[in-house]
Amino acid sequence: MYRTLVAALFIALTAQFSVTPALAEKRSGQAGNTANRSAEIKAKIEAKKIEMQQKWQEKIRQNSENAAAKREEARQKWLEKKQQNDNSGDKWQQWKEKWGEGNADKMQQMKEKWAQMLEQNPQLQKLGEKLKALKEAKNSGDKTLWQQKIQELREQFQAMDPQARSNLQQQMPELADKLAAKKQGQQQFQGNTNFTGPRGGQTNYSGSATRQGNTVSQQGTATGPGGKKAQHTATSVRDGNTVSTTGQWVSQEGKTLNVSGSTTKAGNTINTEKTWTGESGKQTNLDRQTVKQGDKSATTSTWSSNSGGQSATVVTTTERSGNTISSDVSITTPAGKTAQSAGVTTIDKGHSSTVWTSENGNNLETSSDWVFDILDE
C-alpha cells in the first residue's frame, strides 16, 4: 500500500513539472503578441499624426498662396464700386444711402437753417469759421491739429453772448447741444454702420457715443434683414492702460443680452476678455490677443461657450499701407475644420469700407461712418 501511494505521488509530480514549462511558454507567447500589437497600434497612430500634420502644413501653404490673389480681387472690386460712386455725381442719393431717407432730409434742413443763421448773426459767422477749421483738421488726420481746433471752438463758443447762444439753442438744438458738450469737455459723435451680405441681406446699426473725461457712453439701434430691432447701450471707463466695458442688448421682444469685459494694452500687445450672458445663463466668451509691429498686426481670438465646452479659434493678420488695410482671417472649428477669407479696408475722411472674399467666392461688404454731423457735409 505504501509503495502504491509513493508511486502515485511520483507520477503526479512528474506530470506537474512536465506541464508547467509548456504553459509558461504559451503565456509568454501571448504576452509577446500583445506587446507587438500595442507597438503596431502606436506606430499607426504616430504615422497618422504625421500624415495629418503634413496635410495641415500643405493647407496652410495653399491658403497663403491664395491669400494675396484674394486680397487683390477684393481690392479691385472695391475700386470698381468706388469709381461707380464717384461717377454718379448724385450727392443727394449718397446722403440718403448714408443716413437713411428721413435722416437725409433732417441733415439737409440743418444745413439750410445753419446757412441762414450765418448770414444773420456775425457771432455765428465766427463760430462757423471755427467749425470749418475743425472739419479740415479732422480730415487731415492730424490729431494734434484736431485737438487744437477743438480748443479754439470751445473758446469761441464761450465767447458768444448769452442771447446768441439762446438763439442757437432755439433754432438748432442738436448743434447747440453738441457745442455745449464740447464746452464741458465732452466729445460727441453720431454714426451709421451698414453690413451687406453675399445674398443681399442688410444689417444696420445707428447710434451715438459721448466722451466725458475717461468715460464713453454709447447707445444705438441695430436693425436686421427681417426688420427686427435691438436696442444697445454701453459704458466704457479707462483706468491707465485698461478699458472696462459693460453693456446690454434688448430685443424688440424684451429679451436681454448682457455684455462685460476689459481690454489692456502692454507695450505692443493688447489683451481683451469679453463675456455675453443671456437670460438663461448661457455664456459666450472671447479671449483675444493682438500683437502690433509697425504697420502689421496679428490677432488670435478664442471663442468658447459654457454650454458644451466647445471653442473656435480665429487668427487674423493685417497690414496697413496708407489708407488701405489688408486682412487675412482663418477660422478653426472644434472639429478641426478651417475656413479662410481675405479683406481690404479703405479709410477716407471719417468713412471706412471693407470688402471680404471667402474661399468659395462669396463677398461681404461693410461700411461705417462716425462723424460730427454738421462738419462732414
Coordinates of C-alpha atoms in Angstrom, one line a residue:
M1 CA 0.0 0.0 0.0
Y2 CA 2.8 2.4 1.0
R3 CA 4.6 1.7 -2.3
T4 CA 1.4 2.4 -4.3
L5 CA 1.0 5.8 -2.7
V6 CA 4.6 6.8 -3.3
A7 CA 4.3 5.7 -7.0
A8 CA 1.1 7.8 -7.4
L9 CA 2.7 10.8 -5.8
F10 CA 5.8 10.5 -8.0
I11 CA 3.7 10.3 -11.2
A12 CA 1.6 13.4 -10.2
L13 CA 4.7 15.5 -9.5
T14 CA 6.3 14.4 -12.7
A15 CA 3.2 15.3 -14.7
Q16 CA 3.0 18.8 -13.0
F17 CA 6.6 19.6 -13.8
S18 CA 6.3 18.5 -17.4
V19 CA 3.1 20.6 -18.0
T20 CA 4.3 23.8 -16.3
P21 CA 7.1 24.7 -18.8
A22 CA 4.7 24.3 -21.7
L23 CA 2.0 26.5 -20.1
A24 CA 4.6 29.2 -19.3
E25 CA 5.9 29.1 -22.8
K26 CA 2.3 29.6 -24.1
R27 CA 1.6 32.5 -21.8
S28 CA 4.9 34.1 -22.7
G29 CA 4.0 33.9 -26.4
Q30 CA 0.6 35.6 -25.7
A31 CA 2.3 38.5 -23.8
G32 CA 4.7 38.9 -26.7
N33 CA 1.8 39.1 -29.2
T34 CA 0.0 41.7 -27.1
A35 CA 3.1 43.9 -26.9
N36 CA 3.6 43.6 -30.6
R37 CA 0.0 44.6 -31.3
S38 CA 0.3 47.6 -28.9
A39 CA 3.5 48.7 -30.6
E40 CA 1.9 48.3 -34.0
I41 CA -1.1 50.5 -33.0
K42 CA 1.1 53.2 -31.6
A43 CA 3.1 53.2 -34.8
K44 CA -0.1 53.6 -36.8
I45 CA -1.2 56.5 -34.6
E46 CA 2.1 58.3 -35.0
A47 CA 2.1 57.7 -38.7
K48 CA -1.5 59.2 -38.9
K49 CA -0.4 62.2 -36.9
I50 CA 2.5 62.8 -39.2
E51 CA 0.2 62.5 -42.2
M52 CA -2.4 64.9 -40.7
Q53 CA 0.4 67.4 -39.9
Q54 CA 1.7 67.2 -43.4
K55 CA -1.8 67.8 -44.8
W56 CA -2.3 70.7 -42.4
Q57 CA 1.0 72.3 -43.5
E58 CA 0.1 71.9 -47.1
K59 CA -3.3 73.5 -46.5
I60 CA -1.6 76.5 -44.8
R61 CA 0.8 76.8 -47.7
Q62 CA -2.1 76.8 -50.2
N63 CA -4.0 79.3 -48.2
S64 CA -1.0 81.6 -48.0
E65 CA -0.6 81.4 -51.8
N66 CA -4.2 82.1 -52.4
A67 CA -4.5 85.0 -49.9
A68 CA -2.6 87.6 -52.0
A69 CA -4.8 86.8 -55.0
K70 CA -8.0 87.1 -52.9
R71 CA -6.8 90.4 -51.4
E72 CA -6.2 91.8 -54.9
E73 CA -9.5 90.6 -56.1
A74 CA -11.3 92.2 -53.2
R75 CA -9.4 95.5 -53.7
Q76 CA -10.3 95.6 -57.4
K77 CA -14.0 95.1 -56.6
W78 CA -13.8 97.9 -54.0
L79 CA -12.1 100.2 -56.6
E80 CA -14.8 99.4 -59.1
K81 CA -17.6 100.3 -56.7
K82 CA -15.8 103.4 -55.6
Q83 CA -15.4 104.5 -59.2
Q84 CA -19.1 104.0 -59.8
N85 CA -20.0 106.1 -56.8
D86 CA -17.5 108.8 -57.8
N87 CA -19.0 109.0 -61.3
S88 CA -22.6 109.1 -60.1
G89 CA -22.5 112.8 -59.1
D90 CA -25.7 112.3 -57.2
K91 CA -24.8 113.8 -53.8
W92 CA -28.4 113.7 -52.5
Q93 CA -28.7 110.0 -53.3
Q94 CA -25.4 109.4 -51.5
W95 CA -26.8 111.2 -48.5
K96 CA -30.0 109.0 -48.5
E97 CA -27.9 105.9 -48.7
K98 CA -25.6 107.1 -45.9
W99 CA -28.1 108.4 -43.4
G100 CA -31.5 106.9 -44.5
E101 CA -34.4 108.6 -46.1
G102 CA -35.7 110.5 -43.1
N103 CA -32.3 111.4 -41.7
A104 CA -31.1 112.7 -45.0
D105 CA -34.0 115.2 -45.0
K106 CA -33.1 116.2 -41.5
M107 CA -29.5 116.8 -42.3
Q108 CA -30.4 118.9 -45.4
Q109 CA -32.7 121.0 -43.2
M110 CA -30.0 121.6 -40.7
K111 CA -27.6 122.7 -43.4
E112 CA -30.1 125.2 -44.9
K113 CA -31.0 126.6 -41.5
W114 CA -27.3 126.9 -40.5
A115 CA -26.6 128.8 -43.7
Q116 CA -29.4 131.3 -43.0
M117 CA -28.3 131.8 -39.4
L118 CA -24.7 132.5 -40.5
E119 CA -26.0 135.4 -42.7
Q120 CA -28.0 136.9 -39.8
N121 CA -25.5 136.7 -36.9
P122 CA -21.9 137.8 -37.0
Q123 CA -21.0 135.8 -33.9
L124 CA -22.2 132.6 -35.7
Q125 CA -20.1 133.5 -38.7
K126 CA -17.0 133.4 -36.5
L127 CA -18.3 130.2 -34.9
G128 CA -18.8 128.8 -38.5
E129 CA -15.2 129.6 -39.3
K130 CA -14.0 127.6 -36.3
L131 CA -16.3 124.7 -37.3
K132 CA -14.9 124.7 -40.8
A133 CA -11.3 124.7 -39.4
L134 CA -12.2 121.8 -37.2
K135 CA -13.6 119.9 -40.1
E136 CA -10.4 120.4 -42.1
A137 CA -8.3 119.3 -39.1
K138 CA -10.4 116.2 -38.8
N139 CA -10.0 115.3 -42.5
S140 CA -6.2 115.9 -42.3
G141 CA -5.8 113.1 -39.8
D142 CA -3.5 115.3 -37.6
K143 CA -4.6 114.5 -34.0
T144 CA -2.6 117.5 -32.6
L145 CA -4.2 119.9 -35.0
W146 CA -7.6 118.3 -34.2
Q147 CA -7.2 118.9 -30.5
Q148 CA -6.0 122.5 -31.2
K149 CA -9.1 123.3 -33.3
I150 CA -11.4 121.8 -30.7
Q151 CA -9.9 124.1 -28.0
E152 CA -10.4 127.1 -30.4
L153 CA -14.0 126.1 -31.0
R154 CA -14.6 125.9 -27.2
E155 CA -13.1 129.3 -26.7
Q156 CA -15.2 130.8 -29.5
F157 CA -18.4 129.2 -28.1
Q158 CA -17.7 130.5 -24.6
A159 CA -17.1 134.0 -26.0
M160 CA -20.6 134.2 -27.5
D161 CA -23.1 136.4 -25.6
P162 CA -26.0 134.6 -23.9
Q163 CA -28.6 135.9 -26.4
A164 CA -26.6 134.4 -29.3
R165 CA -26.3 131.0 -27.6
S166 CA -30.0 131.1 -26.7
N167 CA -30.9 131.8 -30.3
L168 CA -28.7 128.9 -31.5
Q169 CA -30.4 126.6 -28.9
Q170 CA -33.9 127.5 -30.2
Q171 CA -33.1 127.3 -33.9
M172 CA -30.7 124.3 -33.9
P173 CA -30.9 122.4 -30.6
E174 CA -28.9 119.4 -31.9
L175 CA -25.9 121.6 -32.9
A176 CA -26.2 123.7 -29.7
D177 CA -26.1 120.5 -27.5
K178 CA -23.0 119.3 -29.3
L179 CA -21.2 122.6 -28.8
A180 CA -22.3 122.8 -25.2
A181 CA -20.9 119.3 -24.7
K182 CA -17.6 120.4 -26.1
K183 CA -17.7 123.4 -23.8
Q184 CA -17.9 120.9 -20.9
G185 CA -15.0 118.9 -22.2
Q186 CA -17.2 116.3 -24.0
Q187 CA -16.7 114.7 -27.4
Q188 CA -19.9 113.5 -29.1
F189 CA -20.2 111.5 -32.3
Q190 CA -23.1 110.1 -34.3
G191 CA -22.7 107.3 -36.8
N192 CA -24.2 104.7 -39.1
T193 CA -22.9 101.3 -40.0
N194 CA -24.2 99.1 -42.8
F195 CA -23.4 95.4 -43.5
T196 CA -24.4 93.8 -46.8
G197 CA -24.1 90.0 -47.1
P198 CA -23.5 87.8 -50.1
R199 CA -27.2 87.3 -50.7
G200 CA -28.1 91.0 -50.3
G201 CA -29.3 90.9 -46.7
Q202 CA -28.6 94.1 -44.8
T203 CA -28.0 94.9 -41.2
N204 CA -27.8 98.5 -40.0
Y205 CA -26.5 100.0 -36.7
S206 CA -27.2 103.6 -36.0
G207 CA -26.1 105.2 -32.7
S208 CA -24.1 107.8 -30.9
A209 CA -21.2 108.0 -28.4
T210 CA -20.3 110.7 -25.9
R211 CA -17.0 111.0 -24.2
Q212 CA -16.7 112.8 -20.8
G213 CA -13.2 112.5 -19.4
N214 CA -12.2 108.8 -19.2
T215 CA -15.8 107.6 -19.7
V216 CA -17.5 106.9 -23.0
S217 CA -21.3 106.3 -23.2
Q218 CA -22.8 104.6 -26.2
Q219 CA -26.3 104.0 -27.4
G220 CA -27.8 102.8 -30.6
T221 CA -30.3 100.6 -32.5
A222 CA -29.5 97.6 -34.7
T223 CA -31.9 96.6 -37.5
G224 CA -31.6 93.1 -39.0
P225 CA -32.5 91.9 -42.5
G226 CA -36.0 90.9 -41.3
G227 CA -36.7 94.3 -39.8
K228 CA -36.2 93.2 -36.3
K229 CA -34.6 95.7 -34.0
A230 CA -32.5 95.6 -30.9
Q231 CA -31.5 98.5 -28.6
H232 CA -27.9 98.8 -27.4
T233 CA -26.3 100.7 -24.5
A234 CA -22.8 100.5 -23.2
T235 CA -20.4 102.4 -20.9
S236 CA -16.6 102.2 -21.1
V237 CA -14.2 103.5 -18.5
R238 CA -10.5 104.0 -18.9
D239 CA -8.1 103.4 -16.0
G240 CA -4.5 103.7 -17.0
N241 CA -3.9 101.1 -19.8
T242 CA -7.1 99.2 -19.1
V243 CA -10.6 100.0 -20.5
S244 CA -13.5 98.2 -18.8
T245 CA -16.9 97.9 -20.6
T246 CA -20.4 97.0 -19.6
G247 CA -23.4 97.0 -21.9
Q248 CA -26.7 95.4 -22.8
W249 CA -28.7 94.5 -25.9
V250 CA -32.5 94.4 -25.6
S251 CA -34.6 92.8 -28.4
Q252 CA -38.0 94.1 -29.5
E253 CA -39.5 91.1 -27.6
G254 CA -37.8 92.4 -24.4
K255 CA -35.1 89.7 -24.2
T256 CA -31.8 90.9 -22.8
L257 CA -28.1 90.0 -23.5
N258 CA -25.6 91.5 -21.1
V259 CA -22.0 92.2 -22.1
S260 CA -19.0 92.8 -19.9
G261 CA -15.2 92.8 -20.5
S262 CA -11.9 94.6 -20.4
T263 CA -9.1 95.5 -22.7
T264 CA -5.5 96.0 -21.5
K265 CA -2.6 97.4 -23.5
A266 CA 1.0 96.5 -22.5
G267 CA 3.7 97.7 -25.0
N268 CA 2.7 96.4 -28.4
T269 CA 0.3 93.8 -27.1
I270 CA -3.4 94.2 -26.5
N271 CA -5.4 91.6 -24.5
T272 CA -9.2 91.5 -24.5
E273 CA -11.6 89.4 -22.4
K274 CA -15.3 89.7 -23.0
T275 CA -18.4 87.8 -22.0
W276 CA -22.0 87.8 -23.4
T277 CA -24.6 86.4 -21.0
G278 CA -28.2 85.6 -21.9
E279 CA -31.3 85.4 -19.7
S280 CA -31.0 81.6 -19.5
G281 CA -27.4 81.9 -18.1
K282 CA -25.8 80.7 -21.4
Q283 CA -22.5 82.5 -21.9
T284 CA -20.2 83.1 -24.9
N285 CA -16.7 84.1 -24.0
L286 CA -14.0 85.8 -26.1
D287 CA -10.3 85.7 -25.2
R288 CA -8.3 87.8 -27.7
Q289 CA -4.7 88.9 -28.1
T290 CA -3.3 91.3 -30.6
V291 CA 0.4 92.0 -31.2
K292 CA 1.3 95.0 -33.3
Q293 CA 4.6 95.5 -35.1
G294 CA 4.8 98.7 -37.2
D295 CA 2.1 98.6 -39.8
K296 CA 1.4 94.9 -39.2
S297 CA -0.6 93.1 -36.5
A298 CA -1.5 89.5 -35.6
T299 CA -4.6 88.6 -33.6
T300 CA -5.6 85.3 -32.1
S301 CA -9.2 85.1 -30.8
T302 CA -10.6 82.1 -28.9
W303 CA -14.4 81.8 -28.7
S304 CA -16.0 79.4 -26.2
S305 CA -19.3 78.6 -24.6
N306 CA -20.4 77.3 -21.2
S307 CA -23.0 75.0 -22.8
G308 CA -21.0 72.2 -24.3
G309 CA -17.5 73.4 -23.7
Q310 CA -16.7 73.7 -27.4
S311 CA -14.4 76.5 -28.7
A312 CA -13.3 78.0 -32.0
T313 CA -10.1 79.9 -32.9
V314 CA -9.8 82.8 -35.2
V315 CA -6.4 84.0 -36.4
T316 CA -6.3 87.4 -38.1
T317 CA -3.3 89.1 -39.7
T318 CA -3.4 92.7 -41.0
E319 CA -1.1 95.0 -42.8
R320 CA -1.7 98.8 -43.4
S321 CA -0.4 100.8 -46.3
G322 CA -1.5 104.4 -46.3
N323 CA -5.3 104.4 -46.0
T324 CA -5.6 100.7 -47.0
I325 CA -5.7 97.7 -44.6
S326 CA -5.3 94.2 -45.9
S327 CA -6.5 91.3 -43.7
D328 CA -6.4 87.5 -43.7
V329 CA -8.7 85.6 -41.4
S330 CA -8.5 81.9 -40.7
I331 CA -11.2 80.1 -38.5
T332 CA -10.6 76.7 -37.0
T333 CA -13.7 74.9 -35.5
P334 CA -13.6 72.3 -32.6
A335 CA -13.8 69.6 -35.3
G336 CA -10.6 70.8 -36.9
K337 CA -12.3 72.3 -40.0
T338 CA -10.9 75.6 -41.3
A339 CA -12.3 78.5 -43.3
Q340 CA -10.4 81.4 -44.7
S341 CA -11.3 84.8 -46.1
A342 CA -9.4 87.9 -47.2
G343 CA -10.4 91.5 -46.8
V344 CA -9.5 95.0 -47.9
T345 CA -10.5 98.1 -45.8
T346 CA -10.2 101.6 -47.2
I347 CA -10.4 104.6 -44.8
D348 CA -11.2 108.0 -46.2
K349 CA -12.1 111.2 -44.2
G350 CA -14.1 109.5 -41.4
H351 CA -15.6 106.8 -43.6
S352 CA -14.4 103.3 -43.9
S353 CA -15.5 100.4 -46.2
T354 CA -14.4 96.8 -46.3
V355 CA -14.8 94.0 -48.9
W356 CA -14.4 90.4 -47.7
T357 CA -13.9 87.5 -50.1
S358 CA -14.3 83.9 -48.8
E359 CA -12.7 80.7 -50.1
N360 CA -15.9 79.9 -52.1
G361 CA -16.0 83.3 -53.7
N362 CA -18.8 84.9 -51.7
N363 CA -18.4 88.6 -50.8
L364 CA -19.3 90.6 -47.7
E365 CA -19.3 94.4 -47.9
T366 CA -19.2 96.6 -44.8
S367 CA -19.1 100.4 -44.3
S368 CA -19.1 102.7 -41.4
D369 CA -19.3 106.4 -40.7
W370 CA -18.6 108.2 -37.4
V371 CA -18.9 111.9 -37.9
F372 CA -19.5 115.2 -36.2
D373 CA -22.7 115.8 -38.2
I374 CA -22.6 119.3 -39.5
L375 CA -18.8 119.2 -40.0
D376 CA -18.7 116.5 -42.6
E377 CA -21.2 117.8 -45.0

